[in-house]
Amino acid sequence: MRIVLSTSPHTRHGVVLGSDFRPSSATMYGFAPLGLLMLAGALREKLGITPVIFDVNDRINRDIITNDEGFYASIAQEIVRTGPDIVGFMTECDSYHHVLQICAEVKRAAPGCIVVLGGPHATAVAERTMRTWPSVDAIVLGEGEVTFCELVERIATRGLTAVDGTWIRDTTGAIHQGAPRALVADLDDLPLPAYDLYTSALDEELFLEVGRGCPFQCTFCSTSPFWQRRHRTKSPARILLEVAEMRKHHQARRIHFTHDLFTANRTWARDVCKALIEADIGLSWTCSSRTDTVDDALLRDMAAAGCHAIYFGIESGSPRMLKEIHKNIPPAEALAVVERCSAYGIQANAGLIIGFPTEDEQSLEETFTAYGTLAQQGVRPLHLFSYCPFAQSSMYQDLPETRCSGHFLDIPLPPRLDAANRALVASDRELFGAYFKPVLPALPAFTPEVLYALDEFSLLMDASRIPGLAVAAHLGHRQLFEAWLRYIGDRNDERGAALHRRLMGGPLDFCVFLLERVLADPEAYPPWLPDLLHVHRANFSCMTHAPAAAPLRMDNYRTSTVPDGLRNVAW
């Protein structure tokens, strides 16, 4: 039996903005699909089957698949060319509309091929997907290593009947839901990921899973429900074994320890650090954490063990909002912990969210203020996200009015196909709810269109970090964002840009905007700032009109650092 496991499309937003929405050879992110490699390891160990890993993003970047009217058919033809009996797709909320259309084309090209979905988003919307997309034959819910292998065995015997932990469509078209599947009791018992099936780029940061689940219950997040509100870890010995296995096949000097919350169990985290130090393997690694689960002693141990960067979900600068979303960490305490990371040589990464349903003027100002403080601290990357309604989160079912205006950034495709995609997403809130933004009664100016534009603002700020911070120090970060929206909206109106692009612009646009602000009030800014912006403008102009740079791997810039001299600069 031949099995193909496919990645899902991941759009590189900065490149799409920088190339003015034109397809380029760096439109998509490359990344090691750890979930698929773990499934591949399970298939090989339990069934003696080595699947094909099909990398959609790599083929788009290499122009094997072109961004034309036949986009989905081309992807399907490339998959079908491998002769699969089963095709499995990983899924996430922001690319689900692409995956479903690829599935339809695969089924059209090879009707006898069994199409299977898995991953967080397919799990959350499984029943709706099965009832509205007949091209999907089965969905694996939650943890997949055991379930998918049993499903493959059932398919091999032509018995498309219920398997625990799945939804299945039988040969008559009837849909069956299997019983719930228990989680794996001990993650050390899982087969090793099939790292040999992935080709990494030079110096790529690879992924290595060290645990699953989060014990906290933030209402906006789908992580805890996906893992049935359980927190599990692999042993330090098993982690070292997986590092060795990865290094047999890749020259990885940096690894991201994939775990929803690496420091939830501090004793375990210290044991992992101790094992890494004693092994003396020269590994640099990154992870995700919460600010209330680290202290100086743990940061010191993590740095000594090779931790180079930590992502913290700060979420909001508003105490009220943090309490409402059940992440009741005082903002001042969170920001202080982030600042402490630099004392140990650890680069802090962070994310903030704007647009929760009860957002008001005060919470908005507090979050923009926190964003400015984190930027001054040298946090990078630093993201301002608009609230994304995850279908499996506890907040989702009680959301008030939401709307999909179609203004989201997506893969650059021909106008007809792009318009059809936006209409498809807007037609089904249950399947594509992540693209629906709440209507905010207390903030009428922050429409869904503005919230979509917010997602790109921190990318533009990161591209022009020093001048952006200098201008924001004079105007305020919220005021800078709103001035940018007025500027780019007028500019896009003048050049007749598509409606869904009206509030979006690239790094060159943003740089010109900053320069015009500075030249309009030169006394308010450092005298060297215009010259720096002229250099930025020339650089971004070359990037816009020259061939795109090589594809960026998914998390490489997670570990880019801000020089100490640029931290906490008094503009």
Coordinates of C-alpha atoms in Angstrom, one line a residue:
M1 CA 0.0 0.0 0.0
R2 CA 1.3 3.4 -1.0
I3 CA 0.7 6.3 1.4
V4 CA 1.4 10.0 0.8
L5 CA 1.4 12.5 3.7
S6 CA 1.1 16.1 2.6
T7 CA 1.9 19.4 4.3
S8 CA -0.6 22.2 4.2
P9 CA 0.1 25.6 2.5
H10 CA 1.8 28.2 4.7
T11 CA 1.9 31.7 3.3
R12 CA 4.9 33.9 4.1
H13 CA 3.0 37.1 4.8
G14 CA 6.0 39.4 4.7
V15 CA 7.0 38.3 1.2
V16 CA 3.5 38.6 -0.1
L17 CA 3.3 42.2 1.2
G18 CA 6.8 43.0 0.0
S19 CA 6.2 41.7 -3.5
D20 CA 2.9 43.7 -3.8
F21 CA 0.9 40.5 -3.8
R22 CA 2.8 39.0 -6.8
P23 CA 3.7 35.2 -6.6
S24 CA 7.4 34.7 -6.0
S25 CA 9.9 32.0 -5.4
A26 CA 9.7 32.7 -1.6
T27 CA 5.9 33.0 -1.2
M28 CA 5.6 30.0 1.1
Y29 CA 7.3 29.0 4.3
G30 CA 9.4 25.9 4.4
F31 CA 9.2 23.8 7.6
A32 CA 9.8 20.3 8.9
P33 CA 6.3 18.7 9.2
L34 CA 7.0 17.1 12.5
G35 CA 3.5 15.7 12.9
L36 CA 3.8 13.9 9.5
L37 CA 7.2 12.6 10.3
M38 CA 5.9 11.2 13.5
L39 CA 3.0 9.5 11.6
A40 CA 5.6 8.2 9.1
G41 CA 7.7 6.7 12.0
A42 CA 4.6 5.0 13.3
L43 CA 3.6 3.6 9.9
R44 CA 7.1 2.2 9.4
E45 CA 7.4 0.6 12.8
K46 CA 3.9 -0.8 13.1
L47 CA 3.0 -1.6 9.5
G48 CA 6.2 -1.8 7.7
I49 CA 5.1 1.1 5.4
T50 CA 7.3 4.0 4.5
P51 CA 5.1 6.8 3.2
V52 CA 6.0 9.6 0.9
I53 CA 6.2 13.1 2.4
F54 CA 4.8 15.6 -0.1
D55 CA 5.9 19.2 0.6
V56 CA 3.4 21.6 -1.0
N57 CA 5.3 24.7 0.1
D58 CA 8.6 23.6 -1.4
R59 CA 7.0 22.7 -4.7
I60 CA 5.3 26.1 -4.9
N61 CA 8.6 27.9 -4.1
R62 CA 10.4 25.9 -6.8
D63 CA 7.7 26.7 -9.4
I64 CA 6.8 23.0 -9.8
I65 CA 3.4 24.2 -8.8
T66 CA 2.5 27.6 -10.2
N67 CA 0.0 30.1 -8.8
D68 CA -2.4 30.1 -11.8
E69 CA -6.0 29.1 -12.4
G70 CA -5.1 25.4 -12.2
F71 CA -3.4 25.8 -8.8
Y72 CA -5.3 23.1 -6.9
A73 CA -5.5 20.7 -9.9
S74 CA -1.7 21.0 -10.3
I75 CA -1.1 20.1 -6.6
A76 CA -3.4 17.2 -7.0
Q77 CA -1.7 16.0 -10.1
E78 CA 1.7 16.1 -8.4
I79 CA 0.3 14.0 -5.6
V80 CA -1.5 11.5 -7.8
R81 CA 1.6 11.1 -9.9
T82 CA 3.2 9.3 -6.9
G83 CA 0.4 6.6 -7.2
P84 CA -1.1 6.8 -3.7
D85 CA -3.7 4.5 -2.3
I86 CA -4.1 6.9 0.7
V87 CA -3.4 10.6 0.9
G88 CA -3.3 12.2 4.3
F89 CA -3.2 16.0 4.8
M90 CA -2.2 17.9 7.9
T91 CA -4.6 20.8 8.6
E92 CA -4.6 24.2 10.3
C93 CA -7.3 26.9 10.4
D94 CA -5.6 29.4 8.1
S95 CA -5.1 27.1 5.2
Y96 CA -8.2 24.8 5.5
H97 CA -9.9 26.2 2.4
H98 CA -6.9 25.4 0.4
V99 CA -6.6 21.8 1.7
L100 CA -10.2 21.0 1.1
Q101 CA -10.0 22.2 -2.5
I102 CA -6.8 20.1 -3.0
C103 CA -8.8 17.1 -1.6
A104 CA -11.6 17.6 -4.1
E105 CA -9.1 17.7 -7.0
V106 CA -7.3 14.6 -5.7
K107 CA -10.6 12.8 -5.6
R108 CA -11.4 14.0 -9.1
A109 CA -8.1 12.8 -10.5
A110 CA -8.0 9.5 -8.6
P111 CA -11.5 8.5 -7.4
G112 CA -10.3 5.3 -5.8
C113 CA -7.7 7.1 -3.6
I114 CA -8.7 7.4 0.1
V115 CA -8.4 11.0 1.4
V116 CA -7.8 11.5 5.1
L117 CA -7.4 14.7 7.1
G118 CA -5.8 15.1 10.6
G119 CA -4.6 17.8 12.8
P120 CA -6.1 20.5 15.1
H121 CA -8.5 22.2 12.7
A122 CA -9.9 19.1 11.0
T123 CA -10.5 17.7 14.5
A124 CA -12.4 20.7 15.6
V125 CA -14.7 20.8 12.5
A126 CA -14.8 17.1 11.7
E127 CA -18.5 16.5 11.5
R128 CA -19.2 19.6 9.4
T129 CA -16.4 18.7 7.0
M130 CA -17.6 15.2 6.5
R131 CA -21.1 16.4 5.8
T132 CA -20.2 19.2 3.4
W133 CA -17.1 17.9 1.6
P134 CA -17.7 14.4 0.1
S135 CA -14.1 14.2 -1.2
V136 CA -12.9 13.6 2.4
D137 CA -13.2 9.9 3.3
A138 CA -12.0 10.1 6.9
I139 CA -10.8 12.4 9.6
V140 CA -8.4 11.4 12.4
L141 CA -9.2 13.2 15.6
G142 CA -6.6 14.5 17.9
E143 CA -3.5 12.3 18.5
G144 CA -2.9 10.3 15.3
E145 CA -0.1 7.8 15.6
V146 CA -2.2 4.8 16.9
T147 CA -5.4 5.9 15.2
F148 CA -4.0 6.4 11.7
C149 CA -2.2 3.0 11.7
E150 CA -5.5 1.3 12.7
L151 CA -7.3 3.2 10.0
V152 CA -4.7 2.2 7.3
E153 CA -5.2 -1.5 8.4
R154 CA -8.9 -1.1 8.1
I155 CA -8.6 0.4 4.6
A156 CA -6.2 -2.3 3.5
T157 CA -9.0 -4.9 4.2
R158 CA -11.5 -2.6 2.4
G159 CA -13.4 -2.2 5.7
L160 CA -14.3 1.4 5.7
T161 CA -16.2 1.1 9.0
A162 CA -15.8 3.0 12.3
V163 CA -12.4 3.2 13.9
D164 CA -12.0 4.7 17.4
G165 CA -10.9 8.3 17.1
T166 CA -12.2 8.9 13.6
W167 CA -15.0 10.0 11.4
I168 CA -15.3 7.7 8.3
R169 CA -17.4 7.7 5.1
D170 CA -18.1 4.1 3.9
T171 CA -18.5 2.9 0.3
T172 CA -22.2 3.8 0.3
G173 CA -21.5 7.4 1.4
A174 CA -22.8 6.9 4.9
I175 CA -20.8 8.6 7.7
H176 CA -19.7 6.9 10.9
Q177 CA -18.2 8.3 14.0
G178 CA -15.9 6.0 16.0
A179 CA -15.7 5.9 19.8
P180 CA -13.3 8.4 21.5
R181 CA -9.7 7.3 21.5
A182 CA -7.7 7.4 24.8
L183 CA -4.5 9.4 24.7
V184 CA -1.1 7.6 24.6
A185 CA -0.2 6.8 28.2
D186 CA 3.5 7.3 27.8
L187 CA 5.0 9.4 25.0
D188 CA 8.3 7.6 25.3
D189 CA 6.5 4.6 23.8
L190 CA 5.9 6.4 20.5
P191 CA 8.0 5.4 17.5
L192 CA 10.8 7.8 16.6
P193 CA 10.0 10.4 14.0
A194 CA 11.1 9.5 10.4
Y195 CA 13.6 12.4 10.2
D196 CA 15.3 10.7 7.2
L197 CA 12.2 11.5 5.1
Y198 CA 12.7 15.2 5.3
T199 CA 15.4 17.3 3.5
S200 CA 16.4 20.3 5.6
A201 CA 18.0 23.6 4.5
L202 CA 21.4 24.7 5.7
D203 CA 21.1 26.0 9.3
E204 CA 17.4 25.3 9.4
E205 CA 15.9 25.2 12.8
L206 CA 14.2 21.8 13.1
F207 CA 11.4 20.7 15.4
L208 CA 11.6 18.1 18.1
E209 CA 8.6 17.2 20.2
V210 CA 9.3 17.0 23.9
G211 CA 5.7 16.9 25.2
R212 CA 2.0 17.6 24.6
G213 CA -0.8 19.6 26.1
C214 CA -1.2 22.5 28.5
P215 CA -2.7 22.3 32.0
F216 CA -4.1 25.9 31.8
Q217 CA -7.5 26.8 30.3
C218 CA -7.2 30.1 28.5
T219 CA -10.7 30.6 26.9
F220 CA -9.4 31.8 23.5
C221 CA -7.0 28.9 23.0
S222 CA -7.7 25.5 21.4
T223 CA -4.5 23.8 22.7
S224 CA -5.8 22.5 26.0
P225 CA -9.1 21.0 24.5
F226 CA -7.2 19.4 21.6
W227 CA -5.0 17.5 24.1
Q228 CA -8.0 16.7 26.4
R229 CA -6.7 19.1 29.0
R230 CA -3.8 16.9 29.8
H231 CA -0.1 17.8 30.1
R232 CA 2.4 15.0 29.2
T233 CA 6.2 15.0 28.7
K234 CA 8.9 12.8 27.3
S235 CA 11.7 11.7 29.5
P236 CA 15.1 13.5 29.2
A237 CA 16.6 10.2 28.0
R238 CA 14.0 9.9 25.2
I239 CA 14.6 13.6 24.2
L240 CA 18.4 12.9 23.9
L241 CA 17.6 9.8 21.8
E242 CA 15.5 11.9 19.4
V243 CA 18.2 14.6 19.2
A244 CA 20.7 11.9 18.2
E245 CA 18.3 10.4 15.7
M246 CA 17.7 13.8 14.1
R247 CA 21.4 14.6 13.9
K248 CA 22.0 11.3 12.1
H249 CA 20.1 12.8 9.2
H250 CA 20.5 16.6 9.6
Q251 CA 23.2 19.1 10.4
A252 CA 20.9 20.8 12.9
R253 CA 22.6 23.2 15.2
R254 CA 19.3 24.7 16.4
I255 CA 16.2 22.8 17.5
H256 CA 12.8 24.1 18.6
F257 CA 11.5 22.0 21.4
T258 CA 7.9 21.6 20.4
H259 CA 5.6 21.6 23.5
D260 CA 2.7 23.9 24.2
L261 CA 4.3 24.9 27.5
F262 CA 7.8 23.7 28.1
T263 CA 8.0 25.0 31.6
A264 CA 4.7 23.9 33.0
N265 CA 6.5 21.3 35.1
R266 CA 9.6 23.1 36.3
T267 CA 11.2 20.0 37.9
W268 CA 11.0 18.2 34.5
A269 CA 12.3 21.3 32.7
R270 CA 15.3 21.4 35.0
D271 CA 15.9 17.7 34.5
V272 CA 15.9 18.2 30.7
C273 CA 18.4 21.0 31.1
K274 CA 20.6 18.9 33.3
A275 CA 20.6 16.1 30.8
L276 CA 21.5 18.4 27.9
I277 CA 24.3 20.0 30.0
E278 CA 25.7 16.6 30.9
A279 CA 25.5 15.3 27.4
D280 CA 27.5 18.3 26.2
I281 CA 26.2 18.1 22.6
G282 CA 26.5 21.8 21.8
L283 CA 22.8 22.2 21.0
S284 CA 21.1 25.5 20.7
W285 CA 17.3 25.4 21.2
T286 CA 14.1 27.4 21.6
C287 CA 10.8 26.7 23.2
S288 CA 7.4 28.2 24.3
S289 CA 6.6 29.2 27.9
R290 CA 4.4 31.3 30.2
T291 CA 5.9 34.1 32.2
D292 CA 4.4 32.7 35.4
T293 CA 6.1 29.4 35.0
V294 CA 9.7 30.6 34.9
D295 CA 12.0 32.2 37.4
D296 CA 15.7 33.3 37.4
A297 CA 16.9 29.9 38.5
L298 CA 15.2 28.1 35.7
L299 CA 16.2 30.8 33.1
R300 CA 19.8 30.3 34.2
D301 CA 19.5 26.5 33.8
M302 CA 17.9 26.8 30.4
A303 CA 20.5 29.2 29.2
A304 CA 23.3 26.9 30.4
A305 CA 21.6 24.1 28.6
G306 CA 21.6 26.0 25.3
C307 CA 18.2 27.8 25.3
H308 CA 18.6 30.7 22.8
A309 CA 15.0 32.0 22.6
I310 CA 11.7 31.6 24.4
Y311 CA 8.2 32.5 23.0
F312 CA 5.8 34.0 25.6
G313 CA 2.2 34.5 24.8
I314 CA 1.6 37.8 26.8
E315 CA -1.9 38.1 25.1
S316 CA -2.9 41.5 26.5
G317 CA -1.7 44.5 28.4
S318 CA -5.1 44.8 30.1
P319 CA -5.6 43.2 33.5
R320 CA -9.3 43.1 32.9
M321 CA -8.9 41.3 29.6
L322 CA -6.4 38.8 31.0
K323 CA -8.8 37.9 33.7
E324 CA -11.7 37.4 31.2
I325 CA -9.6 35.0 29.1
H326 CA -8.4 33.1 32.2
K327 CA -4.8 34.2 31.8
N328 CA -4.7 36.3 34.9
I329 CA -1.0 37.3 34.9
P330 CA -0.4 40.9 35.9
P331 CA 1.1 42.6 32.8
A332 CA 3.8 44.3 34.8
E333 CA 5.0 40.9 36.1
A334 CA 4.9 39.4 32.6
L335 CA 6.9 42.2 31.1
A336 CA 9.4 42.0 33.9
V337 CA 10.0 38.3 33.2
V338 CA 10.5 39.0 29.5
E339 CA 13.1 41.7 30.4
R340 CA 15.0 39.2 32.6
C341 CA 15.6 36.9 29.7
S342 CA 18.2 39.2 28.3
A343 CA 20.2 38.9 31.5
Y344 CA 20.8 35.3 30.6
G345 CA 21.4 35.8 26.9
I346 CA 18.0 34.4 25.9
Q347 CA 16.1 36.2 23.1
A348 CA 12.5 36.8 24.1
N349 CA 9.8 36.4 21.5
A350 CA 6.2 37.5 22.4
G351 CA 2.7 37.9 21.1
L352 CA -0.2 40.1 22.0
I353 CA -3.8 39.9 20.8
I354 CA -6.2 42.7 20.1
G355 CA -9.9 42.3 19.2
F356 CA -11.3 40.1 21.9
P357 CA -15.1 40.5 22.0
T358 CA -15.2 42.8 25.0
E359 CA -12.2 44.9 23.9
D360 CA -12.7 48.6 24.8
E361 CA -10.7 51.9 24.6
Q362 CA -8.9 51.2 27.9
S363 CA -7.8 47.6 27.1
L364 CA -6.8 48.7 23.6
E365 CA -4.5 51.4 24.9
E366 CA -3.1 49.1 27.5
T367 CA -2.2 46.5 25.0
F368 CA -0.6 49.0 22.6
T369 CA 1.4 50.3 25.5
A370 CA 2.6 46.8 26.4
Y371 CA 3.5 46.4 22.7
G372 CA 5.7 49.5 22.9
T373 CA 7.3 48.4 26.1
L374 CA 8.2 45.0 24.7
A375 CA 9.5 46.6 21.5
Q376 CA 11.8 48.9 23.6
Q377 CA 13.0 45.8 25.6
G378 CA 14.3 44.3 22.3
V379 CA 11.7 41.5 22.1
R380 CA 11.9 40.0 18.6
P381 CA 9.9 38.8 16.9
L382 CA 7.1 40.7 18.5
H383 CA 3.6 40.1 17.1
L384 CA 0.4 42.0 17.4
F385 CA -2.3 39.5 16.4
S386 CA -5.9 40.2 15.9
Y387 CA -8.1 37.8 17.8
C388 CA -8.5 34.5 15.9
P389 CA -11.7 32.5 16.8
F390 CA -10.4 28.9 17.2
A391 CA -13.3 26.4 16.7
Q392 CA -12.2 24.2 19.6
S393 CA -11.7 27.0 22.1
S394 CA -14.2 27.4 25.0
M395 CA -14.8 31.0 24.0
Y396 CA -15.9 30.1 20.4
Q397 CA -19.4 28.9 21.0
D398 CA -20.4 32.0 23.0
L399 CA -19.0 34.6 20.5
P400 CA -21.3 37.5 19.7
E401 CA -21.6 38.7 16.1
T402 CA -18.6 37.9 13.8
R403 CA -18.0 38.9 10.2
C404 CA -15.7 37.8 7.4
S405 CA -15.1 40.8 5.2
G406 CA -12.6 39.0 2.9
H407 CA -9.8 41.4 3.7
F408 CA -7.4 38.7 4.9
L409 CA -4.0 38.1 3.3
D410 CA -3.7 34.8 1.4
I411 CA -1.6 33.0 -1.2
P412 CA -1.3 35.3 -4.3
L413 CA -3.6 33.7 -6.9
P414 CA -5.3 34.9 -10.1
P415 CA -8.1 37.4 -9.4
R416 CA -11.0 35.0 -10.2
L417 CA -9.6 32.2 -8.1
D418 CA -8.7 34.6 -5.2
A419 CA -12.2 36.0 -5.2
A420 CA -13.7 32.5 -5.2
N421 CA -11.6 31.6 -2.2
R422 CA -12.7 34.7 -0.3
A423 CA -16.3 33.9 -1.1
L424 CA -15.9 30.3 0.0
V425 CA -14.4 31.3 3.4
A426 CA -17.1 33.8 4.0
S427 CA -19.8 31.3 3.2
D428 CA -19.2 28.9 6.1
R429 CA -18.4 30.3 9.5
E430 CA -18.4 26.8 11.0
L431 CA -15.6 25.6 8.8
F432 CA -13.6 28.8 8.4
G433 CA -14.4 30.6 11.7
A434 CA -10.8 31.7 12.2
Y435 CA -11.3 34.2 9.4
F436 CA -14.4 35.8 11.0
K437 CA -13.6 38.7 13.3
P438 CA -15.9 39.9 16.1
V439 CA -17.8 43.1 15.7
L440 CA -16.6 45.3 18.7
P441 CA -19.4 47.5 20.0
A442 CA -17.0 49.5 22.2
L443 CA -14.5 50.1 19.3
P444 CA -16.5 50.9 16.2
A445 CA -13.4 52.1 14.3
F446 CA -11.8 48.7 14.8
T447 CA -13.8 46.9 12.1
P448 CA -13.0 43.4 10.9
E449 CA -11.0 45.1 8.0
V450 CA -8.9 47.0 10.5
L451 CA -8.3 43.9 12.6
Y452 CA -7.1 42.0 9.5
A453 CA -4.7 44.9 8.8
L454 CA -3.5 44.7 12.4
D455 CA -2.1 41.2 11.7
E456 CA 0.4 42.7 9.2
F457 CA 1.4 45.8 11.2
S458 CA 3.9 44.1 13.5
L459 CA 5.6 42.6 10.4
L460 CA 6.1 46.1 8.9
M461 CA 7.3 47.4 12.2
D462 CA 9.8 44.6 12.5
A463 CA 11.1 45.3 9.0
S464 CA 11.8 49.0 9.9
R465 CA 12.4 48.4 13.6
I466 CA 14.6 51.4 14.5
P467 CA 12.8 54.1 12.6
G468 CA 9.4 52.6 13.5
L469 CA 10.2 52.8 17.2
A470 CA 11.5 56.3 16.8
V471 CA 8.3 57.5 15.1
A472 CA 6.1 55.6 17.6
A473 CA 8.0 57.2 20.5
H474 CA 6.7 60.5 19.2
L475 CA 3.2 59.6 18.1
G476 CA 2.3 56.5 20.2
H477 CA 2.0 53.0 18.8
R478 CA -1.7 53.0 18.5
Q479 CA -1.6 56.5 16.8
L480 CA 1.1 55.2 14.5
F481 CA -1.0 52.3 13.5
E482 CA -4.1 54.4 12.8
A483 CA -2.1 57.0 10.9
W484 CA -0.7 54.1 8.8
L485 CA -4.2 52.9 8.0
R486 CA -5.2 56.3 6.8
Y487 CA -2.1 56.6 4.7
I488 CA -2.2 53.2 3.0
G489 CA -6.0 53.3 2.6
D490 CA -5.7 56.6 0.6
R491 CA -2.7 55.3 -1.4
N492 CA -4.5 52.1 -2.3
D493 CA -7.5 54.0 -3.4
E494 CA -5.4 56.1 -5.7
R495 CA -3.8 53.1 -7.3
G496 CA -7.0 51.2 -7.6
A497 CA -6.0 48.2 -5.5
A498 CA -8.4 45.4 -4.9
L499 CA -10.8 46.1 -2.0
H500 CA -9.4 43.3 0.2
R501 CA -6.0 44.9 -0.1
R502 CA -7.1 48.5 0.8
L503 CA -5.6 48.5 4.3
M504 CA -2.5 46.5 3.4
G505 CA 0.9 47.6 2.2
G506 CA 4.4 46.3 2.1
P507 CA 7.7 47.3 3.8
L508 CA 8.4 49.9 1.1
D509 CA 5.1 51.5 1.6
F510 CA 5.5 51.6 5.3
C511 CA 9.1 53.0 5.0
V512 CA 7.8 55.9 2.7
F513 CA 5.0 56.5 5.2
L514 CA 7.5 56.8 8.1
L515 CA 9.8 59.1 6.0
E516 CA 6.9 61.4 5.1
R517 CA 6.0 61.7 8.8
V518 CA 9.5 62.5 9.8
L519 CA 10.1 65.1 7.0
A520 CA 6.8 66.8 7.9
D521 CA 8.1 67.4 11.5
P522 CA 11.9 67.1 11.5
E523 CA 12.4 68.8 14.8
A524 CA 10.5 66.1 16.6
Y525 CA 13.0 63.3 15.5
P526 CA 16.7 62.5 15.8
P527 CA 18.7 64.2 13.0
W528 CA 20.0 60.9 11.6
L529 CA 16.5 59.4 11.1
P530 CA 15.8 60.7 7.6
D531 CA 19.1 59.4 6.3
L532 CA 18.4 56.0 7.9
L533 CA 14.9 55.9 6.3
H534 CA 16.4 56.8 2.9
V535 CA 18.7 53.8 3.2
H536 CA 15.7 51.6 4.2
R537 CA 13.7 52.9 1.3
A538 CA 16.4 52.1 -1.2
N539 CA 16.8 48.6 0.2
F540 CA 13.0 47.9 0.2
S541 CA 12.7 49.2 -3.3
C542 CA 15.4 46.8 -4.5
M543 CA 13.7 43.9 -2.7
T544 CA 10.3 44.8 -4.3
H545 CA 11.6 44.8 -7.8
A546 CA 14.4 42.2 -7.7
P547 CA 13.8 38.4 -7.5
A548 CA 12.8 37.3 -4.0
A549 CA 15.3 36.1 -1.5
A550 CA 15.6 32.4 -0.8
P551 CA 12.7 30.9 1.1
L552 CA 12.7 31.5 4.8
R553 CA 12.4 28.4 6.9
M554 CA 9.5 28.5 9.4
D555 CA 11.2 29.6 12.6
N556 CA 14.7 30.7 11.7
Y557 CA 14.2 34.3 12.6
R558 CA 12.8 33.3 16.0
T559 CA 16.4 33.5 17.1
S560 CA 17.5 36.8 15.6
T561 CA 18.6 39.1 18.3
V562 CA 18.5 42.8 19.0
P563 CA 21.9 44.3 19.8
D564 CA 22.2 45.4 23.4
G565 CA 22.8 49.0 22.4
L566 CA 19.3 49.2 20.8
R567 CA 17.5 47.9 23.9
N568 CA 15.6 50.5 25.9
V569 CA 16.8 53.4 23.7
A570 CA 15.4 56.8 24.8
W571 CA 14.3 58.3 21.5

